[in-house]
Short mmCIF file of C-alpha atoms and ligand atoms in Angstrom, two decimals:
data_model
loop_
_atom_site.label_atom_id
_atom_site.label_comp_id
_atom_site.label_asym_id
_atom_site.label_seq_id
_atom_site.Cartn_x
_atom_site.Cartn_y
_atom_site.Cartn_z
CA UNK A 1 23.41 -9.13 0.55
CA UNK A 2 20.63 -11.80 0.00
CA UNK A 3 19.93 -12.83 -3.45
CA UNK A 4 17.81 -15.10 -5.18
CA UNK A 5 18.62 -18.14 -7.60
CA UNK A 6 17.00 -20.26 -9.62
CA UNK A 7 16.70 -23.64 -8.13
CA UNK A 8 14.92 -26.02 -10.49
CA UNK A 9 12.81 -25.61 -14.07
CA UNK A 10 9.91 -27.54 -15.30
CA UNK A 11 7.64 -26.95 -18.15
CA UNK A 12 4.67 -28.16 -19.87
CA UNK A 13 3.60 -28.86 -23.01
CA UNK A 14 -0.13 -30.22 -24.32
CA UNK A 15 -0.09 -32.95 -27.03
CA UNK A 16 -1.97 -31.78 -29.12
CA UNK A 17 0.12 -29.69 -32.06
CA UNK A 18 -2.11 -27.63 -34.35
CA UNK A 19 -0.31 -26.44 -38.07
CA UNK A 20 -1.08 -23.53 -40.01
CA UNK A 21 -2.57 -25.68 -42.40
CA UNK A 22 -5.11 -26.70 -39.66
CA UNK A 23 -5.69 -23.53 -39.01
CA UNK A 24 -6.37 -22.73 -42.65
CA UNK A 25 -9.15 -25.03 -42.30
CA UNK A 26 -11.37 -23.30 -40.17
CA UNK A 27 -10.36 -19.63 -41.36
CA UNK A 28 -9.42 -17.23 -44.38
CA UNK A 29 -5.20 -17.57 -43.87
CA UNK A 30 -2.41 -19.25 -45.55
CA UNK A 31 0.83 -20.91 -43.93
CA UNK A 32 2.61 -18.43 -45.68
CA UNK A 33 1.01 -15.66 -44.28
CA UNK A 34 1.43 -16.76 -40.65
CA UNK A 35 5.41 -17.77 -41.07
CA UNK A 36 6.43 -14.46 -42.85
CA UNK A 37 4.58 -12.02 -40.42
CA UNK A 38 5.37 -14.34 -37.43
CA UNK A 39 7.59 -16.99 -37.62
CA UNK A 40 5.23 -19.54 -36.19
CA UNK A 41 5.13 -22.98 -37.62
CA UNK A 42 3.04 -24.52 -34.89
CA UNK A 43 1.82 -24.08 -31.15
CA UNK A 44 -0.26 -26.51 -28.56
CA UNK A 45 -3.49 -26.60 -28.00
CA UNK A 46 -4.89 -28.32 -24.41
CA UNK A 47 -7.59 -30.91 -24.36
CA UNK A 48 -10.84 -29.00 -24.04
CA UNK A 49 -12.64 -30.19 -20.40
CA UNK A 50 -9.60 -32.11 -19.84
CA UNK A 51 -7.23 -29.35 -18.71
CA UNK A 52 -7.09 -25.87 -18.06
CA UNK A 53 -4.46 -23.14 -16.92
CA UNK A 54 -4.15 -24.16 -13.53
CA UNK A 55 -3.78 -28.00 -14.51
CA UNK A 56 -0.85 -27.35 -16.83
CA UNK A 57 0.54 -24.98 -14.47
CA UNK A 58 0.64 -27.66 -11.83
CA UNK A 59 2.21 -30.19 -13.55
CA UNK A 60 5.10 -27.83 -15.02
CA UNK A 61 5.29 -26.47 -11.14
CA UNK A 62 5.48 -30.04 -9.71
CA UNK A 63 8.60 -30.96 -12.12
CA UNK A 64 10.24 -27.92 -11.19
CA UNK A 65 9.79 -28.82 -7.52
CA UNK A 66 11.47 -32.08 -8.68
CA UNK A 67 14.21 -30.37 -10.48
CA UNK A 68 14.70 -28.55 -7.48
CA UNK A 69 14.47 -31.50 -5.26
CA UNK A 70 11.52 -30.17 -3.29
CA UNK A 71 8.22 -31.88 -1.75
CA UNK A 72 4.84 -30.00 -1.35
CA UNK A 73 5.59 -29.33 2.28
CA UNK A 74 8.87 -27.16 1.35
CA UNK A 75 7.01 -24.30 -0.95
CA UNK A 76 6.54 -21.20 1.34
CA UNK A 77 5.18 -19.16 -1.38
CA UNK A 78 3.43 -19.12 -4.89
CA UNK A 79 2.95 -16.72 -7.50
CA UNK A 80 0.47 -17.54 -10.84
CA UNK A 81 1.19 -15.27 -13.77
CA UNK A 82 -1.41 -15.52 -16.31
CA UNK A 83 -3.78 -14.02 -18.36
CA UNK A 84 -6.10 -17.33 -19.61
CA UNK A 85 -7.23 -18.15 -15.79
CA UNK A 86 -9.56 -20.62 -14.80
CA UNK A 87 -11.95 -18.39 -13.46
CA UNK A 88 -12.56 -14.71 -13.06
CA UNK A 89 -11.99 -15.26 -9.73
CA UNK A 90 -10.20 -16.95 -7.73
CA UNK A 91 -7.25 -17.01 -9.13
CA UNK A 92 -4.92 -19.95 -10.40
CA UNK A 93 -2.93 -19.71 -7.02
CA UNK A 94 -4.56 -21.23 -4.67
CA UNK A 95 -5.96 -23.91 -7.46
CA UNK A 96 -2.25 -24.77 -8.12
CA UNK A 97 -1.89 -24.80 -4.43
CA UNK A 98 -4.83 -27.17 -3.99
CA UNK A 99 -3.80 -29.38 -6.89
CA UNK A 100 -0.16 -29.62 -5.49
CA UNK A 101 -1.20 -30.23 -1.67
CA UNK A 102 0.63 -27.34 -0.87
CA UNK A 103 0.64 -26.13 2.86
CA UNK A 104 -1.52 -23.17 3.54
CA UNK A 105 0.91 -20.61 2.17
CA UNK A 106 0.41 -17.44 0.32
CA UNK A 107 -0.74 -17.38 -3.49
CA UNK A 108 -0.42 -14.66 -5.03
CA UNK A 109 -2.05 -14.03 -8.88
CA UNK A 110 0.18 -11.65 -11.08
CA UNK A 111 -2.11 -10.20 -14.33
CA UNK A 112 0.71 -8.45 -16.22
CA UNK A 113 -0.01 -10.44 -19.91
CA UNK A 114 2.80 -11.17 -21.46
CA UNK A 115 5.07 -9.25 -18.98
CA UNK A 116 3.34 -11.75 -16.28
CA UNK A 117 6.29 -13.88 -15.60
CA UNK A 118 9.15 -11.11 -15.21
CA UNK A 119 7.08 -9.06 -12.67
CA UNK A 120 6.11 -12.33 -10.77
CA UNK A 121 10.04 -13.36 -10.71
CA UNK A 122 10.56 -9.88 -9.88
CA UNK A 123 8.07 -10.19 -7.01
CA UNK A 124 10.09 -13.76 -6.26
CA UNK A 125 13.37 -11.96 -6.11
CA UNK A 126 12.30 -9.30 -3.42
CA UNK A 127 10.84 -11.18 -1.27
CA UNK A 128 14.06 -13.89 -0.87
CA UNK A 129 16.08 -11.00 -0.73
CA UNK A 130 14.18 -9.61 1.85
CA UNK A 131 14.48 -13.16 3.61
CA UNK A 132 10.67 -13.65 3.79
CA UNK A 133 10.46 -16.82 2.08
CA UNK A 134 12.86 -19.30 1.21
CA UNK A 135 11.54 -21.86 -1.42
CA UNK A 136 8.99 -19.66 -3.92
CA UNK A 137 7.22 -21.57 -6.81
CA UNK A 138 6.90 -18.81 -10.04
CA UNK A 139 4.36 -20.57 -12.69
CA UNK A 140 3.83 -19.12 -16.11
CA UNK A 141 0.10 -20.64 -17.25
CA UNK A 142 -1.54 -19.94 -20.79
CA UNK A 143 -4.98 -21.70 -22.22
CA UNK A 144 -5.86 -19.20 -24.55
CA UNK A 145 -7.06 -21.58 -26.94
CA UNK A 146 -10.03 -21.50 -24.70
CA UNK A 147 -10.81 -18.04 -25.65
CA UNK A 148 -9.83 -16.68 -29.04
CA UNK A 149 -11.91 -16.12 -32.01
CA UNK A 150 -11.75 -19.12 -34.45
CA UNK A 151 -13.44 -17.44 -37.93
CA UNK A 152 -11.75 -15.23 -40.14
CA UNK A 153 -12.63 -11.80 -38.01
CA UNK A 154 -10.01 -13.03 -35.20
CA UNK A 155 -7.53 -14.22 -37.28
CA UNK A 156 -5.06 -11.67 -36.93
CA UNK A 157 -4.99 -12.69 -32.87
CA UNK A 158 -5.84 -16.38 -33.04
CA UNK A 159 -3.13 -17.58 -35.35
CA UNK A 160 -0.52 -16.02 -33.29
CA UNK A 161 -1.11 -17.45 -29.24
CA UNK A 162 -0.73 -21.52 -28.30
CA UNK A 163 -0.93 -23.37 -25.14
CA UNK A 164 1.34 -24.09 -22.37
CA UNK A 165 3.27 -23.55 -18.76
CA UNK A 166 6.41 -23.04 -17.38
CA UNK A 167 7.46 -22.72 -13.81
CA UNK A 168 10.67 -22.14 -12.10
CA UNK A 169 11.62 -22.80 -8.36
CA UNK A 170 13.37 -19.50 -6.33
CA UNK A 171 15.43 -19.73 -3.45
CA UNK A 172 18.23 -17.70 -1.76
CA UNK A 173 22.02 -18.14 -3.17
CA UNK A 174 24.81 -18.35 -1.94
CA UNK A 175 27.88 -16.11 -2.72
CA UNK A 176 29.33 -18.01 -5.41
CA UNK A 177 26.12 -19.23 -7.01
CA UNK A 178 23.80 -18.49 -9.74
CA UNK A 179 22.09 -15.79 -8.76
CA UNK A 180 19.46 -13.33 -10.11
CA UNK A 181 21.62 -9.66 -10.99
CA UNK A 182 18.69 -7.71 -11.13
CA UNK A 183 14.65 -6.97 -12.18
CA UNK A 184 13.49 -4.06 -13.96
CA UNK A 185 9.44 -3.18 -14.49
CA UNK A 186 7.63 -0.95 -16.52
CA UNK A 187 3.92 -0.02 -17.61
CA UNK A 188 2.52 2.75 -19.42
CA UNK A 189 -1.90 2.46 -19.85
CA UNK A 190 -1.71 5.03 -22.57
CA UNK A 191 -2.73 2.63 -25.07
CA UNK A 192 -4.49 -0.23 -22.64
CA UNK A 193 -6.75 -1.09 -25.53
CA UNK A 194 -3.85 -1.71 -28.18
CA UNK A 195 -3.94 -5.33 -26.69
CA UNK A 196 -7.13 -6.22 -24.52
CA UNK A 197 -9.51 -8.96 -23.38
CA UNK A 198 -12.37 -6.61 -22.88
CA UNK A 199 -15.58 -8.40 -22.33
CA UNK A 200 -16.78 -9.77 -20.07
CA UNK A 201 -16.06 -7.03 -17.71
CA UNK A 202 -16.75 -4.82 -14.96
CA UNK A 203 -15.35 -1.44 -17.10
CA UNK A 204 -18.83 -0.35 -17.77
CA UNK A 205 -18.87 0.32 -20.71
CA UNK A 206 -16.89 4.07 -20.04
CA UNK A 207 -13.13 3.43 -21.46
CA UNK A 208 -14.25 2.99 -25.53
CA UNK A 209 -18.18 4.23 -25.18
CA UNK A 210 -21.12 2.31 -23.82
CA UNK A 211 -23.04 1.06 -27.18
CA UNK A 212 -19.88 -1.05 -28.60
CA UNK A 213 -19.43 -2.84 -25.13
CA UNK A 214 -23.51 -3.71 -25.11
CA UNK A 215 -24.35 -2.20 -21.48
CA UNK A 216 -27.87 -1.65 -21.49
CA UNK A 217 -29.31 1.24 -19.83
CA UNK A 218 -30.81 -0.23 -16.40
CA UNK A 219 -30.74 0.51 -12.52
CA UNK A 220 -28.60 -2.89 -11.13
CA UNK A 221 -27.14 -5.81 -12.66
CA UNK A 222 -26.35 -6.78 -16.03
CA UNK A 223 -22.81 -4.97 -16.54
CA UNK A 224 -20.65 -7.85 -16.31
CA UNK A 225 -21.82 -10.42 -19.62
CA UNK A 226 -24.69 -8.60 -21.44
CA UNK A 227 -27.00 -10.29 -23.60
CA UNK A 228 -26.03 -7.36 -26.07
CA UNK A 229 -22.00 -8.60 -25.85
CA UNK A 230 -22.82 -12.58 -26.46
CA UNK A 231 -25.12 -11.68 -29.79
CA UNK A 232 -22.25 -9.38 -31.25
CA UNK A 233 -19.82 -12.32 -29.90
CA UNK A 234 -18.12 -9.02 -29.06
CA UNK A 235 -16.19 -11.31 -26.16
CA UNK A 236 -12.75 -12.05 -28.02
CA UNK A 237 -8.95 -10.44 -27.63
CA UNK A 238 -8.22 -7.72 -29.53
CA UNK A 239 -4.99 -6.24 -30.96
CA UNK A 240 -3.65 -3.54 -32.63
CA UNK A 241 -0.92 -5.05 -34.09
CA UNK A 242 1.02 -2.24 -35.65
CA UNK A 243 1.24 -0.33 -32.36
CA UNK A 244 1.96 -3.13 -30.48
CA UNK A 245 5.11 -3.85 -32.97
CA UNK A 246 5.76 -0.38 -32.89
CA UNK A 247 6.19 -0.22 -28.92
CA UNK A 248 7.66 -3.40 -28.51
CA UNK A 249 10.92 -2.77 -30.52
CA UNK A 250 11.81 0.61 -28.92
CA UNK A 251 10.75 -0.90 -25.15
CA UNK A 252 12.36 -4.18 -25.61
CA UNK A 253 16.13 -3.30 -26.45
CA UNK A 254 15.61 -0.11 -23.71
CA UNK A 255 14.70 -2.37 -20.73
CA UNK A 256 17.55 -5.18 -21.74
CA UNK A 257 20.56 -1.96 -22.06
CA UNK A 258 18.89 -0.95 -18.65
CA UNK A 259 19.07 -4.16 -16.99
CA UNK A 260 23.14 -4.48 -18.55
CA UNK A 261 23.45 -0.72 -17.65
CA UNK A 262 22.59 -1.65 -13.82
CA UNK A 263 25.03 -3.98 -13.44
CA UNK A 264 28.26 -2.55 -15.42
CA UNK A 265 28.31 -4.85 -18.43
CA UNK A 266 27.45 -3.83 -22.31
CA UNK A 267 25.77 -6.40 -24.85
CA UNK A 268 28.86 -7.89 -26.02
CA UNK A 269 29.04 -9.29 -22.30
CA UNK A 270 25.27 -11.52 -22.86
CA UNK A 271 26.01 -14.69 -23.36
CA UNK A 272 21.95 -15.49 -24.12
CA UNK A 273 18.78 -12.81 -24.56
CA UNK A 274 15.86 -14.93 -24.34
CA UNK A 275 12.91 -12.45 -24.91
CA UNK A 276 9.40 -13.44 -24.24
CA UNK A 277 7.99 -15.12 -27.73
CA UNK A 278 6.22 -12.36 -29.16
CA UNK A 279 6.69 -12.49 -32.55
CA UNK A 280 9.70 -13.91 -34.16
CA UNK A 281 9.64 -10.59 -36.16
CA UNK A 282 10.31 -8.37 -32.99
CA UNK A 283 13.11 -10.82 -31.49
CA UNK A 284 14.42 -10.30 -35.06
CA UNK A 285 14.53 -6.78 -34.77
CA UNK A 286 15.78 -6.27 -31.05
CA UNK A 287 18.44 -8.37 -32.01
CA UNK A 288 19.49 -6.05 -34.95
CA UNK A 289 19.13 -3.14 -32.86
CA UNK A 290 21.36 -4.02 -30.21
CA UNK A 291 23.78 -6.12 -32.62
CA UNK A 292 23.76 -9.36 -30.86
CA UNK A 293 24.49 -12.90 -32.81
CA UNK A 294 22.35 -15.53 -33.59
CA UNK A 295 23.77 -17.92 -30.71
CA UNK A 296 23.35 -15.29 -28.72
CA UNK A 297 18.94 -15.01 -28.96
CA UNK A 298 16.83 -18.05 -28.07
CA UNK A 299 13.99 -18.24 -29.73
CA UNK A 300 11.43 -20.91 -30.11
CA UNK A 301 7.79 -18.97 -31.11
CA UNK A 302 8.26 -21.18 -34.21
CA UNK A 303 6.94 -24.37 -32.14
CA UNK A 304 4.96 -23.04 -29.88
CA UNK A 305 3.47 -19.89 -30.75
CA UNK A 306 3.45 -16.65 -28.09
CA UNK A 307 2.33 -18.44 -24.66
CA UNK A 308 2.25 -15.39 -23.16
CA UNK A 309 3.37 -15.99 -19.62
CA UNK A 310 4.40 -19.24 -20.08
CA UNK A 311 6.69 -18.57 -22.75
CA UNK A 312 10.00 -17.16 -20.83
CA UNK A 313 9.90 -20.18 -19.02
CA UNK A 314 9.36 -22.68 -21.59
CA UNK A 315 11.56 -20.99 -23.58
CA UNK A 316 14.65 -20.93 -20.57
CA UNK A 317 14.00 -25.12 -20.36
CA UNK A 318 14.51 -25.24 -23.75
CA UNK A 319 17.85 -23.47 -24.15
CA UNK A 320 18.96 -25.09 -21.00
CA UNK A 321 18.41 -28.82 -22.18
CA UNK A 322 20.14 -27.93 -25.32
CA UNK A 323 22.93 -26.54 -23.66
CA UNK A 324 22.77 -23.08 -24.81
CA UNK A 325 22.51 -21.65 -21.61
CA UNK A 326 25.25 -22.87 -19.31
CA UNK A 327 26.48 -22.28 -15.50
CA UNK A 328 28.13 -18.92 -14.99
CA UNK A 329 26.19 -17.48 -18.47
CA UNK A 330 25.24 -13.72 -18.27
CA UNK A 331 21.39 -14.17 -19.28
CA UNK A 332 18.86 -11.57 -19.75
CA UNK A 333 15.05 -12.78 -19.83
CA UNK A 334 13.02 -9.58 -21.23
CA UNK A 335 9.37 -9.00 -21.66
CA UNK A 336 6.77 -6.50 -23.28
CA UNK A 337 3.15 -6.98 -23.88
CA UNK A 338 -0.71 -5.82 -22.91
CA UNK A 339 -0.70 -2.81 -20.46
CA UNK A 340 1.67 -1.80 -22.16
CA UNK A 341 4.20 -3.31 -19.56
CA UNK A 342 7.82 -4.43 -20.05
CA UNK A 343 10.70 -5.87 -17.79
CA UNK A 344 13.75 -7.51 -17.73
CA UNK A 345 15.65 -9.97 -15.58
CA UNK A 346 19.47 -10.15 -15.59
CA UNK A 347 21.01 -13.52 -14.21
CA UNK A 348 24.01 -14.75 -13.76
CA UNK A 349 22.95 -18.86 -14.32
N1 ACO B 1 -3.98 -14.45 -42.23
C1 ACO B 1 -4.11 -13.79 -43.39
N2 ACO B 1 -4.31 -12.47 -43.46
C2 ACO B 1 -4.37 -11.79 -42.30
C3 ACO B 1 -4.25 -12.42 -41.06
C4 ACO B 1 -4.05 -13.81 -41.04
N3 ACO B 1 -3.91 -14.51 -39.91
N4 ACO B 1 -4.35 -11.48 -40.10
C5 ACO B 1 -4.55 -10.32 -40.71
N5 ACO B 1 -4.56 -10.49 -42.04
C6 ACO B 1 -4.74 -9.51 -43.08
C7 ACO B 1 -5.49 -8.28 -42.62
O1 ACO B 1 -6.88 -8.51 -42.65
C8 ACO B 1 -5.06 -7.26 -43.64
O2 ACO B 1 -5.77 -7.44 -44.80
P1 ACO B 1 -6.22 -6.18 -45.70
O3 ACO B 1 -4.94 -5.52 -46.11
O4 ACO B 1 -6.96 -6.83 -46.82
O5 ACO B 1 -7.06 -5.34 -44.80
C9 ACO B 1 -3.61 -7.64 -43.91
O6 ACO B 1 -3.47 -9.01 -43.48
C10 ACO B 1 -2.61 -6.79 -43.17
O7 ACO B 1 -3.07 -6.65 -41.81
P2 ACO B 1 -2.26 -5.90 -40.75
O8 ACO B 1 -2.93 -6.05 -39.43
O9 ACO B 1 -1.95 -4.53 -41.25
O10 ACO B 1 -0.98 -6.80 -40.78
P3 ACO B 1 0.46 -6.49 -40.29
O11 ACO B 1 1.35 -6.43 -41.44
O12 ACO B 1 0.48 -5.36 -39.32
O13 ACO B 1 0.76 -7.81 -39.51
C11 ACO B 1 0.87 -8.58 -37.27
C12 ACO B 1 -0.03 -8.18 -38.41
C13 ACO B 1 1.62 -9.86 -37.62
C14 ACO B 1 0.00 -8.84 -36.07
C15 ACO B 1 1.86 -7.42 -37.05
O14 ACO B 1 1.19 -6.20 -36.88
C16 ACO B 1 2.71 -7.66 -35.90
O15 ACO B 1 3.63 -8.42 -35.97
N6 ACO B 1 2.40 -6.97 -34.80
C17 ACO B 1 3.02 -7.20 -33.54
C18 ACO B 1 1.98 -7.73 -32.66
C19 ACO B 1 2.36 -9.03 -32.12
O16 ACO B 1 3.28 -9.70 -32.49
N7 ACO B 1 1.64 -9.41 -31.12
C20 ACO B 1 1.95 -10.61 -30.44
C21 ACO B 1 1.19 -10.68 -29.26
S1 ACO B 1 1.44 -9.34 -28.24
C22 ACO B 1 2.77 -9.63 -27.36
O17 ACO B 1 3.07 -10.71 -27.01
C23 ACO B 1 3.59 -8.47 -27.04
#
């Protein structure tokens, strides 16, 4: 049977590091508030009309074309997971695919949050082992510095989400190669709201009642960005932090024993978990739950802050260069975030 491996790794990273003491400049929170509920130290911020989501996105896709030992002309296929894109449409695809000098080849935008770069590597993984494509670029892409709420009201978002890409090259393995075990995806929209971008929109106004969304009462036009929605600056993230938490530690450890389930091994058998950078609080806890060791989580919120769907990626570089995830390793890359949605991805590296 046709499987898929991963055949190179790039990431990117903007310059520009921003403390929780910066951030205590500009809004009512302490250092010590951040580190004890998160475990963030620091993320990246990118340069303001310098670079966006698609920018960083290309250059972490072009070194993982490198790493793989690929030029422009060999990609057959991209995916673009992210959340921050350039525009509200189109999407970050076919900018990456401009940016790159890509052939004409399909671009495909995944919006799955923070679950954006497991279903796109899911997506990846079916369509090598179907034999459709043959050399897939998978790019992870956050600038949500761009968009969250800098006074005190959005602190409880803002101080948690940084800057940055990842991207990973997929092609087809052979039999004793690395190869990618299996994918597992998962939504459920009952609480969609726990963890939205609401406005600007095209929802009308009808999920959470017209008057809080601003949507004035008129014939055509004027439902997308309402005057009503910029003077209420009611145009940031929101979150619900206790329910996400509360989700996130019963869907996380499920979807990782499902993926180890699926293939016959049990969690003594992972050599590294590396779950997308939610909260160093909920890798803290999964790893209780499902008694693994330290050596065996990688975590690395504390520098970078939750990147969304950039941070599996940057996160799998990491413990790669450092040599915690070596050839032959069972690893098991797990997600959960907005939607809800959750996934996993079980690899043999
Ligand atoms: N600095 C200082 N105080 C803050 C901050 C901040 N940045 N943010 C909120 N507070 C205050 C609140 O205003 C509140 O004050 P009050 O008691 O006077 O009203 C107090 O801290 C407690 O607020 P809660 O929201 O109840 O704080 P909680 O203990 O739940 O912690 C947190 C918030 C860290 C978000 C927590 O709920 C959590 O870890 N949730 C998981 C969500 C998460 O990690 N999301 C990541 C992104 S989503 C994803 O990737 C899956």
């Amino acid at each position: 049977m046709l499987r898929s491996k991963v055949a190179g790794i790039g990431i990117y990273l903007p310059e520009k590091v921003v403390t929780n003491h910066d951030l205590e400049r500009v809004m009512d929170t302490s250092d010590e508030w951040i580190q004890e509920r998160t475990g963030i130290r620091e993320r990246r911020y990118a340069k303001k009309h310098e670079e966006s989501t698609s920018t960083m996105g290309a250059i972490a896709a072009r070194r993982a074309m490198d790493d793989a030992g690929l030029e422009p002309a060999d990609i057959d296929f991209v995916i673009f997971a992210t959340l921050s894109p350039d525009y509200f449409f189109p999407g970050c695809g076919v900018l990456l695919q401009r940016a790159l000098k890509l052939g004409d080849v399909g671009a495909l935008d995944v919006r799955n949050q923070c679950s954006g770069f497991i279903y796109g590597l899911s997506v990846a993984d079916q369509f090598i082992r179907s034999g459709m494509y043959k050399n897939i670029l998978l790019v992870g892409a956050e600038f949500h510095s761009a968009g969250l709420d800098f006074t005190t009201r959005g602190r409880n978002v803002t101080v948690i989400f940084g800057d940055g890409a990842g991207a990973l090259v997929l092609q087809p393995a052979g039999d004793q190669d690395s190869m990618i075990l299996s994918t597992h995806l998962h939504s459920n929209g009952a609480q969609a709201e726990a963890l939205a971008y609401i406005n600007p929109g095209c929802h009308g106004g009808v999920h959470l009642g017209t008057e809080r969304f601003g949507y004035p009462n008129q014939e055509f036009g004027g439902a997308f960005l309402t005057q009503k929605m910029i003077e209420n600056e009611d145009y940031y993230p929101n979150m619900d932090g206790q329910a996400v938490f509360k989700s996130a530690v019963v869907k996380f450890p499920e979807v990782i024993l499902e993926a180890l389930d699926a293939n016959g091994f049990q969690v003594s058998d992972l050599d590294m978990l590396i779950p997308h950078q939610a909260n160093l609080r909920i890798s803290q806890f999964i790893q209780k739950k499902l008694g693994l060791r330290d050596d065996q989580v990688y975590n690395n919120i504390m520098r970078y802050g939750n990147t969304t769907a950039a941070s599996i990626p940057i996160a799998l570089y990491e413990a790669v260069q450092e040599g915690k995830v070596k050839k032959s390793n069972l690893v098991c890359l797990a997600s959960f975030g907005s939607g809800f949605t959750w996934g996993s991805a079980l690899i043999k590296w």
